[in-house]
Amino acid sequence: MSLLDIKNLSVEFQTAHGMFRAVDGVNFNVDKGQILSIVGESGSGKSVSMLALMGLLPWTAKVTADVMTFDGIDLLSISKKERRKIIGKDISMIFQEPMTSLNPCFTVGYQIMEVMKEHLGGTKKELEKRAVELLGMVGIPAPESRLKAYPHQMSGGMNQRVMIAMMIACKPRLLIADEPTTALDVTIQAQILELLVELQKKQDMALVLITHDMGVVAETAERVVVQYAGQQVEKQEVKGLFNHPGHPYTHALLNALPERATDKHLPSIPGVVPGQLDRPKGCLFSPRCEFATDLCHATPPTTTNGVLCHYPLQDGVPTGHPGGQQSKVAGGNG
Amino acid sequence: MIRFIISKLGLLIPTFIGVTLIAFAFIRVLPGDPIELLAGERGVSPERHAELMALFGFDKPMWEQYIIFLGNILQGDLGQSFITKQPVLDEFLTRFPATVELALCAIIFATLIGLPAGIIAAVKRGSAFDHSLMGVSLAGYSMPIFWWGLLLIILFSSPDMLGWTPVSGRMSAMFWVEPTTGFMLIDTLFFSEEEGAFGSAIHHLILPTIVLGTIPMAVIARQTRSAMLEVLGEDYVRTARAKGLPVGRVIGLHALRNALITVVTVIGLQVGVLLAGAILTESIFSWPGIGKWMVDAIFRRDYFAVQGGLIMVAGIVMIVNLVVDFLYGLINPRILHTR
Ligand SMILES: Nc1ncnc2c1ncn2[C@@H]1O[C@H](COP(=O)(O)OP(=O)(O)OP(=O)(O)O)[C@@H](O)[C@H]1O
Ligand SMILES: [Mg+2]
C-alpha cells in the first residue's frame, strides 16, 4: 500500500463568476521514502492540490476525490481535529515564500518548539535542545544564538532553512515542499534542494517536490507528475519522462530547458495557461499545442498510459495523428 | 528602541508649544473682560481695574504675556482660579482621579467587549453575527453621548422604569470616604471601614462607564475586525495551521498577536476621545471629575482654570500617545529588535 494515495482529486472555488475548477481529476500515489515531483507552469493548480490534501484551503474551496488516503487513513472523512493530529506531524508542508511564512512576532526558536510541543510534548529544556539540533541539521551556523532571533533578522535562505527545520521537527513521513526555492537566490536554491534530498534520505521520508523547473526534477525526483491548468497531463518515471515524453506539453517544457536549446535562443511555449474565463472547449492545451487538430479543439481527451492526449507522443511522433510521420516534433528528441 | 523613543520625544516638544499657543490665544479671544467678570455685579472703579489688569499681567504686550505664561507652565504654575483662589493645578489634580477612574473603566469595558467581538466577527466574516456587530458598532459610533446618556438614565435609573442604577455622583450620600488615592474603587475597598461603600461605588460607575465606553467600544470592535481580517489572510497564519495547532492557538496567538500591533494603537488613540467624552458624560452624571470642572469653569469664565485644564488635558493625551508608541515598539519585534 502506498503512503499517500490520491485518485481523481478535484478542487472547485466559489468565485464571483461562478465555480472555478482549479484542480481537475489528479491521480498519484507516493510510496514510503520516495521522491515525487509535480511540475507545471504558474496557475496549474500545484499548490491548490497540495493545500487540499493538508486541509488548508479557504472555505470557498470544495474538495472532492474518489480516494485520498494517507497511510490508510481516509483524509476525506476524518474530522478537523483528527486531521490536526496528522498535519504538522506525519505530513508537513514547506511553502513558497519563506519571508512571509514565518510569524514576525515570535522568535525562530519559539516557532520550532511550538510544533514539537503540540505533537510530541516535552520539557522546555528538551525542546530547546532538539531545536538547536534541528537548526544545526538544516545548516544554520551558531544555532544556539539563533533561537532568540526573529524572522526579520535573517535572510530569506535562512528563513527557509528555519521553515524546513520546523516542518521536519516531528519527523514527518511525508514532506511536501511547494516551490521551496522559487523566492531564493540561484546560489541558495541548489543548497536548499540538496538539503531537502539529504534530509529525505536520512529520515527516510517521502517527499513531494513542487516545482516549475524541469532541471530540479531531473536532479532530484524519481517520479514525475506534470500538471496543466489543473489537469494531470502526464505521469511517468523521471527517466522515461526525459527520454520519451508522452504529452506535447511535457515535450515543450523539456525543450525550454537551457541545456536542451539547439538554437541560440531558448524555445518557449507560446501563450499562457488558461484562467477561469478563457477555458477552451476541448483539450485545455490545444490553443498552445503544435499538433492540435479539430478533434483537439472540440473534444476533451482521455488518459491513455498516463498521458492525457488524443495523440500521445511516441518517440516524438504523435500516434494516430492525421499529419502522420510529417508531424514529428520540432527540435528532435532524447 | 532608544532611538525610536527619542525621535518620538522630539516630536512632542513642538506639539506642546502649539498647545500652549492655542490655550494662550483661547483665553484672550473669549468675549468679555476678565476683570469685569471677576468683579461681578458690583462693578469696579477704573483705578482698581487698571490695578487688577497689572496684577494679572493683562496690560503687558502679548508676546511678553506669552513668555511669562510659558515660563510659569514650565515651573508647574498654571495660575489661580478666579473663583476659588486655589492654584489651578491643585484643583485639577484633586479632580483628576475621578476622571481617570471613569476613563479606565470605560476603556476596559470597551476593550473587554470590543476586542472579542471584533475577533469573532473576523473569524466568522459574512455571518449574521458579523453583520449585526458591524451595524451595532456603526450605531454606537454615531451615537450622540448626551442623548445616549439620557436614554440610559431614563431606562435604567428612572424609578418609573427599571430604577436599577443611581443617576449622579460617585457614591451614595450615606457614605463618607476620605480620598486616599482618589480612586473610589480602591479607597472604598482598601482604606474605608464603611460597609457597602464599594458596592455603591461600582453601582455609580456602571452607567457612566457604558455611556463613555460606547464609542471606543465601537471603534475597537471595527478596528479589531479589520486588523484580524488582514492578518488571517497572511502566510504565517497558514503556516500555523499547517503545524496542526488548535484553532484557538492559531487565531488567539498567531493571528491576534499581529493584529494587536494595530489595535493597541487604536486603543491608545481613544484616550483623546475618552477625555472629550468625559466632559459630556461627567456633566450628565454630575461626576466630579475634570470634565465637569472644566465645563463649570467655562460657564463661570474662570479663564485660568480653563486654560490650565486645557494644557493639562493636552499634555496627558500627548503622554499617553507616547506610552502607546512605546507599547507599539514593545509588541512589534520589527521595531524592538532591529538588525
Ligand atoms: N482561494 C482561491 N480562490 C479562487 N481561485 C484560487 C484560489 N487559490 C488559487 N486559485 C486559483 O487556482 C489556480 C491554481 O493556483 P495554484 O496556486 O495552485 O497554482 P500553482 O500551480 O501553485 O502556481 P505557482 O507556480 O504560481 O505557485 C490559479 O488559477 C489560481 O488563481
Ligand atoms: Mg504555487
Coordinates of N, CA and C in Angstrom, one line a residue, chain B residues 83-232:
Chain B
I83 N -12.3 82.1 40.8 CA -13.4 81.9 41.7 C -13.0 81.4 43.1
T84 N -12.2 80.4 43.1 CA -11.9 79.8 44.4 C -10.6 80.3 45.0
K85 N -9.8 81.0 44.2 CA -8.5 81.5 44.6 C -7.5 80.3 44.9
Q86 N -7.8 79.1 44.5 CA -6.9 78.0 44.7 C -6.0 77.9 43.4
P87 N -4.8 77.3 43.6 CA -4.0 77.1 42.4 C -4.7 76.1 41.4
V88 N -4.7 76.5 40.2 CA -5.4 75.7 39.2 C -4.9 74.2 39.2
L89 N -3.6 74.1 39.3 CA -3.0 72.7 39.3 C -3.6 71.9 40.4
D90 N -3.8 72.5 41.6 CA -4.3 71.7 42.7 C -5.7 71.3 42.5
E91 N -6.5 72.3 42.0 CA -7.9 71.9 41.6 C -8.0 70.8 40.6
F92 N -7.1 70.9 39.6 CA -7.1 69.9 38.6 C -6.8 68.5 39.2
L93 N -5.7 68.5 40.0 CA -5.2 67.2 40.5 C -6.2 66.5 41.5
T94 N -7.0 67.3 42.2 CA -7.9 66.7 43.1 C -9.0 66.0 42.4
R95 N -9.4 66.6 41.2 CA -10.5 66.0 40.4 C -10.0 65.0 39.4
F96 N -8.8 65.0 39.1 CA -8.3 64.1 38.1 C -8.5 62.6 38.3
P97 N -8.3 62.1 39.5 CA -8.5 60.7 39.7 C -9.9 60.2 39.4
A98 N -10.9 61.1 39.7 CA -12.3 60.7 39.3 C -12.4 60.4 37.8
T99 N -11.8 61.3 37.1 CA -11.9 61.2 35.6 C -11.1 59.9 35.1
V100 N -9.9 59.8 35.7 CA -9.1 58.6 35.3 C -9.9 57.3 35.6
E101 N -10.5 57.3 36.8 CA -11.2 56.1 37.2 C -12.3 55.8 36.2
L102 N -13.0 56.8 35.8 CA -14.1 56.6 34.9 C -13.6 56.2 33.5
A103 N -12.5 56.9 33.1 CA -12.0 56.6 31.8 C -11.4 55.2 31.7
L104 N -10.7 54.8 32.8 CA -10.1 53.5 32.8 C -11.2 52.4 32.7
C105 N -12.3 52.6 33.5 CA -13.4 51.7 33.5 C -14.0 51.6 32.1
A106 N -14.1 52.8 31.5 CA -14.7 52.8 30.1 C -13.9 52.1 29.1
I107 N -12.5 52.3 29.2 CA -11.7 51.7 28.2 C -11.6 50.2 28.4
I108 N -11.6 49.8 29.7 CA -11.6 48.4 30.0 C -12.9 47.7 29.5
F109 N -14.0 48.4 29.8 CA -15.3 47.9 29.3 C -15.3 47.8 27.7
A110 N -14.8 48.9 27.1 CA -14.8 48.9 25.6 C -13.9 47.8 25.1
T111 N -12.8 47.5 25.7 CA -11.8 46.5 25.2 C -12.4 45.1 25.4
L112 N -12.9 44.9 26.7 CA -13.4 43.6 27.0 C -14.5 43.1 26.1
I113 N -15.3 44.1 25.6 CA -16.4 43.7 24.7 C -15.9 43.8 23.2
G114 N -15.3 45.0 22.9 CA -15.0 45.3 21.5 C -14.0 44.3 20.9
L115 N -12.9 43.9 21.7 CA -11.9 43.1 21.1 C -12.4 41.7 20.8
P116 N -13.0 41.0 21.7 CA -13.5 39.7 21.3 C -14.6 39.7 20.2
A117 N -15.4 40.7 20.3 CA -16.5 40.9 19.3 C -15.8 41.0 17.9
G118 N -14.8 41.9 17.8 CA -14.1 42.1 16.6 C -13.5 40.8 16.1
I119 N -12.9 40.1 17.0 CA -12.2 38.8 16.6 C -13.2 37.8 16.0
I120 N -14.3 37.6 16.8 CA -15.3 36.7 16.3 C -15.9 37.1 15.0
A121 N -16.2 38.4 14.8 CA -16.7 38.9 13.5 C -15.8 38.6 12.4
A122 N -14.4 38.7 12.6 CA -13.5 38.5 11.6 C -13.4 37.0 11.2
V123 N -13.4 36.2 12.3 CA -13.3 34.7 12.0 C -14.6 34.2 11.3
K124 N -15.7 34.8 11.7 CA -17.0 34.4 11.1 C -17.5 35.5 10.1
R125 N -16.6 36.0 9.3 CA -17.0 37.1 8.4 C -18.1 36.7 7.5
G126 N -19.0 37.7 7.3 CA -20.1 37.4 6.5 C -21.3 36.7 7.2
S127 N -21.1 36.3 8.5 CA -22.1 35.7 9.2 C -23.1 36.7 9.8
A128 N -24.2 36.2 10.3 CA -25.2 37.1 10.9 C -24.6 37.9 12.0
F129 N -23.7 37.2 12.8 CA -23.0 37.9 13.9 C -22.2 39.1 13.4
D130 N -21.5 38.8 12.3 CA -20.6 39.8 11.7 C -21.4 41.0 11.3
H131 N -22.5 40.8 10.6 CA -23.3 41.9 10.1 C -24.0 42.6 11.2
S132 N -24.5 41.9 12.2 CA -25.1 42.7 13.3 C -24.1 43.5 14.1
L133 N -22.9 42.9 14.3 CA -21.9 43.6 15.1 C -21.5 44.9 14.3
M134 N -21.4 44.8 13.0 CA -21.0 46.0 12.2 C -22.1 47.0 12.3
G135 N -23.3 46.6 12.2 CA -24.5 47.5 12.3 C -24.5 48.2 13.7
V136 N -24.4 47.4 14.8 CA -24.5 47.9 16.1 C -23.3 48.9 16.3
S137 N -22.1 48.5 15.9 CA -21.0 49.4 16.2 C -21.0 50.7 15.4
L138 N -21.6 50.6 14.2 CA -21.8 51.9 13.4 C -22.8 52.8 14.2
A139 N -23.9 52.2 14.8 CA -24.8 52.9 15.6 C -24.1 53.5 16.8
G140 N -23.3 52.7 17.5 CA -22.6 53.1 18.7 C -21.6 54.2 18.4
Y141 N -21.0 54.1 17.2 CA -20.0 55.1 16.8 C -20.7 56.5 16.6
S142 N -21.9 56.5 16.0 CA -22.5 57.7 15.7 C -23.5 58.2 16.8
M143 N -23.5 57.5 17.9 CA -24.4 57.8 19.0 C -24.0 59.2 19.6
P144 N -24.9 60.2 19.7 CA -24.5 61.4 20.5 C -24.5 61.0 21.9
I145 N -23.4 61.3 22.6 CA -23.3 60.9 24.0 C -24.4 61.4 24.9
F146 N -24.7 62.7 24.7 CA -25.7 63.3 25.6 C -27.1 62.5 25.5
W147 N -27.5 62.3 24.3 CA -28.7 61.6 24.0 C -28.7 60.2 24.6
W148 N -27.6 59.5 24.4 CA -27.4 58.1 24.8 C -27.4 58.1 26.3
G149 N -26.7 59.0 27.0 CA -26.7 59.1 28.4 C -28.1 59.2 29.0
L150 N -28.9 60.2 28.4 CA -30.2 60.4 28.9 C -31.1 59.2 28.7
L151 N -30.9 58.6 27.6 CA -31.7 57.4 27.3 C -31.5 56.3 28.3
L152 N -30.2 56.1 28.6 CA -29.9 55.0 29.6 C -30.4 55.4 31.0
I153 N -30.3 56.7 31.3 CA -30.8 57.1 32.6 C -32.3 56.9 32.7
I154 N -33.0 57.3 31.6 CA -34.5 57.1 31.7 C -34.8 55.6 31.8
L155 N -34.1 54.8 31.1 CA -34.4 53.4 31.1 C -34.0 52.7 32.4
F156 N -32.8 52.9 32.8 CA -32.3 52.2 34.0 C -32.4 52.9 35.3
S157 N -32.4 54.2 35.3 CA -32.4 54.9 36.6 C -33.8 55.4 37.0
S158 N -34.6 55.7 36.0 CA -35.9 56.3 36.4 C -36.7 55.4 37.2
P159 N -37.2 55.8 38.4 CA -38.0 54.9 39.3 C -39.2 54.4 38.6
D160 N -39.7 55.1 37.5 CA -40.9 54.6 36.8 C -40.5 53.4 35.9
M161 N -39.3 53.4 35.5 CA -38.8 52.3 34.6 C -38.2 51.2 35.5
L162 N -36.9 51.0 35.3 CA -36.2 49.9 36.0 C -35.8 50.3 37.4
G163 N -35.3 51.5 37.5 CA -34.8 52.0 38.8 C -33.6 51.3 39.3
W164 N -32.7 50.8 38.5 CA -31.6 50.0 39.0 C -30.4 50.8 39.5
T165 N -30.1 51.8 38.7 CA -28.8 52.5 38.9 C -29.0 53.9 39.4
P166 N -28.1 54.5 40.2 CA -28.2 55.9 40.6 C -27.8 56.8 39.4
V167 N -28.2 58.0 39.5 CA -28.0 58.9 38.4 C -26.9 59.9 38.5
S168 N -26.4 60.1 39.8 CA -25.4 61.2 39.9 C -24.4 60.9 41.0
G169 N -23.2 61.4 40.7 CA -22.1 61.3 41.7 C -21.4 60.0 41.7
R170 N -20.4 59.8 42.6 CA -19.6 58.6 42.6 C -20.0 57.7 43.7
M171 N -20.9 58.1 44.6 CA -21.0 57.4 45.8 C -22.4 57.8 46.5
S172 N -23.0 56.9 47.1 CA -24.3 57.3 47.8 C -24.0 58.2 48.9
A173 N -24.9 59.2 49.2 CA -24.6 60.2 50.3 C -24.6 59.5 51.6
M174 N -25.0 58.3 51.7 CA -24.9 57.6 53.0 C -23.5 57.4 53.5
F175 N -22.6 57.4 52.6 CA -21.2 57.0 52.9 C -20.3 58.3 52.9
W176 N -19.3 58.2 53.7 CA -18.3 59.3 53.5 C -16.9 58.5 53.5
V177 N -16.3 58.7 52.4 CA -15.0 58.0 52.2 C -13.9 59.1 52.0
E178 N -13.0 59.1 52.9 CA -11.8 60.0 52.8 C -11.0 59.7 51.6
P179 N -10.8 60.6 50.7 CA -9.9 60.2 49.5 C -8.5 60.0 49.9
T180 N -8.0 58.8 49.6 CA -6.6 58.4 49.9 C -5.9 58.4 48.5
T181 N -6.3 57.6 47.6 CA -5.8 57.6 46.3 C -6.6 58.5 45.4
G182 N -7.8 58.7 45.7 CA -8.7 59.5 44.9 C -9.5 58.5 43.9
F183 N -9.1 57.3 43.9 CA -9.8 56.3 43.1 C -10.8 55.6 44.0
M184 N -12.1 55.9 43.8 CA -13.1 55.5 44.7 C -13.1 54.0 44.9
L185 N -12.9 53.2 43.8 CA -13.0 51.7 44.0 C -11.9 51.3 44.9
I186 N -10.7 51.9 44.8 CA -9.6 51.5 45.6 C -9.8 52.0 47.1
D187 N -10.2 53.2 47.2 CA -10.4 53.8 48.5 C -11.4 53.0 49.3
T188 N -12.5 52.7 48.7 CA -13.6 52.0 49.4 C -13.2 50.6 49.7
L189 N -12.4 50.0 48.9 CA -12.0 48.6 49.1 C -11.0 48.4 50.1
F190 N -10.0 49.3 50.1 CA -8.8 49.1 51.0 C -8.7 50.0 52.2
F191 N -9.2 51.2 52.0 CA -8.9 52.3 53.0 C -10.2 52.7 53.8
S192 N -11.3 52.0 53.6 CA -12.5 52.5 54.3 C -13.1 51.4 55.0
E193 N -13.7 51.7 56.2 CA -14.4 50.7 57.0 C -15.8 50.6 56.7
E194 N -16.3 51.6 55.9 CA -17.7 51.7 55.6 C -18.3 50.4 54.9
E195 N -19.2 49.8 55.5 CA -19.8 48.6 54.9 C -20.6 49.0 53.6
G196 N -20.4 48.3 52.5 CA -21.3 48.6 51.3 C -20.8 49.8 50.5
A197 N -19.8 50.4 50.9 CA -19.3 51.6 50.1 C -18.8 51.2 48.7
F198 N -18.1 50.1 48.7 CA -17.5 49.6 47.5 C -18.6 49.2 46.5
G199 N -19.6 48.6 47.0 CA -20.8 48.2 46.1 C -21.4 49.5 45.5
S200 N -21.5 50.5 46.4 CA -22.1 51.7 45.9 C -21.3 52.4 44.9
A201 N -20.0 52.3 45.1 CA -19.1 53.0 44.1 C -19.2 52.3 42.7
I202 N -19.3 51.0 42.7 CA -19.5 50.2 41.5 C -20.8 50.6 40.9
H203 N -21.8 50.6 41.7 CA -23.2 50.9 41.2 C -23.2 52.2 40.5
H204 N -22.5 53.2 41.1 CA -22.5 54.5 40.5 C -21.7 54.6 39.2
L205 N -20.8 53.6 39.0 CA -19.9 53.7 37.9 C -20.5 53.1 36.6
I206 N -21.5 52.2 36.8 CA -22.0 51.4 35.7 C -22.5 52.2 34.5
L207 N -23.4 53.1 34.7 CA -24.0 53.8 33.6 C -22.9 54.8 32.9
P208 N -22.2 55.6 33.7 CA -21.2 56.5 33.1 C -20.2 55.7 32.3
T209 N -19.8 54.5 32.8 CA -18.9 53.6 32.1 C -19.4 53.2 30.7
I210 N -20.7 52.8 30.7 CA -21.3 52.4 29.5 C -21.4 53.5 28.5
V211 N -21.8 54.7 29.0 CA -22.0 55.8 28.1 C -20.7 56.3 27.5
L212 N -19.7 56.4 28.4 CA -18.4 56.8 27.9 C -17.7 55.8 27.1
G213 N -17.9 54.5 27.4 CA -17.2 53.4 26.7 C -17.8 53.0 25.3
T214 N -19.0 53.5 25.0 CA -19.7 53.1 23.8 C -18.9 53.4 22.5
I215 N -18.5 54.6 22.4 CA -17.8 55.0 21.1 C -16.5 54.2 21.0
P216 N -15.6 54.2 22.1 CA -14.4 53.4 22.0 C -14.7 52.0 21.7
M217 N -15.7 51.4 22.3 CA -16.1 50.0 22.0 C -16.3 49.8 20.5
A218 N -17.1 50.7 20.0 CA -17.5 50.5 18.6 C -16.2 50.6 17.7
V219 N -15.3 51.6 18.0 CA -14.1 51.8 17.3 C -13.2 50.6 17.4
I220 N -13.1 50.1 18.6 CA -12.2 48.9 18.9 C -12.7 47.7 18.1
A221 N -14.0 47.5 18.2 CA -14.6 46.3 17.5 C -14.3 46.4 16.0
R222 N -14.6 47.5 15.4 CA -14.4 47.6 14.0 C -12.9 47.5 13.6
Q223 N -12.0 48.1 14.4 CA -10.6 48.1 14.0 C -10.0 46.7 14.2
T224 N -10.5 46.0 15.3 CA -10.0 44.7 15.6 C -10.5 43.7 14.4
R225 N -11.7 43.9 14.0 CA -12.2 43.1 12.9 C -11.3 43.3 11.7
S226 N -11.1 44.5 11.3 CA -10.4 44.7 10.0 C -8.9 44.3 10.2
A227 N -8.3 44.5 11.4 CA -6.9 44.1 11.6 C -6.9 42.5 11.5
M228 N -7.8 41.9 12.1 CA -7.8 40.4 12.1 C -8.1 39.9 10.7
L229 N -9.0 40.5 10.0 CA -9.2 40.0 8.6 C -8.0 40.1 7.8
E230 N -7.2 41.1 8.0 CA -6.0 41.3 7.2 C -5.0 40.2 7.6
V231 N -4.8 40.0 8.9 CA -3.8 39.1 9.4 C -4.2 37.6 9.1
L232 N -5.5 37.3 9.1 CA -5.9 35.9 8.9 C -5.6 35.5 7.5

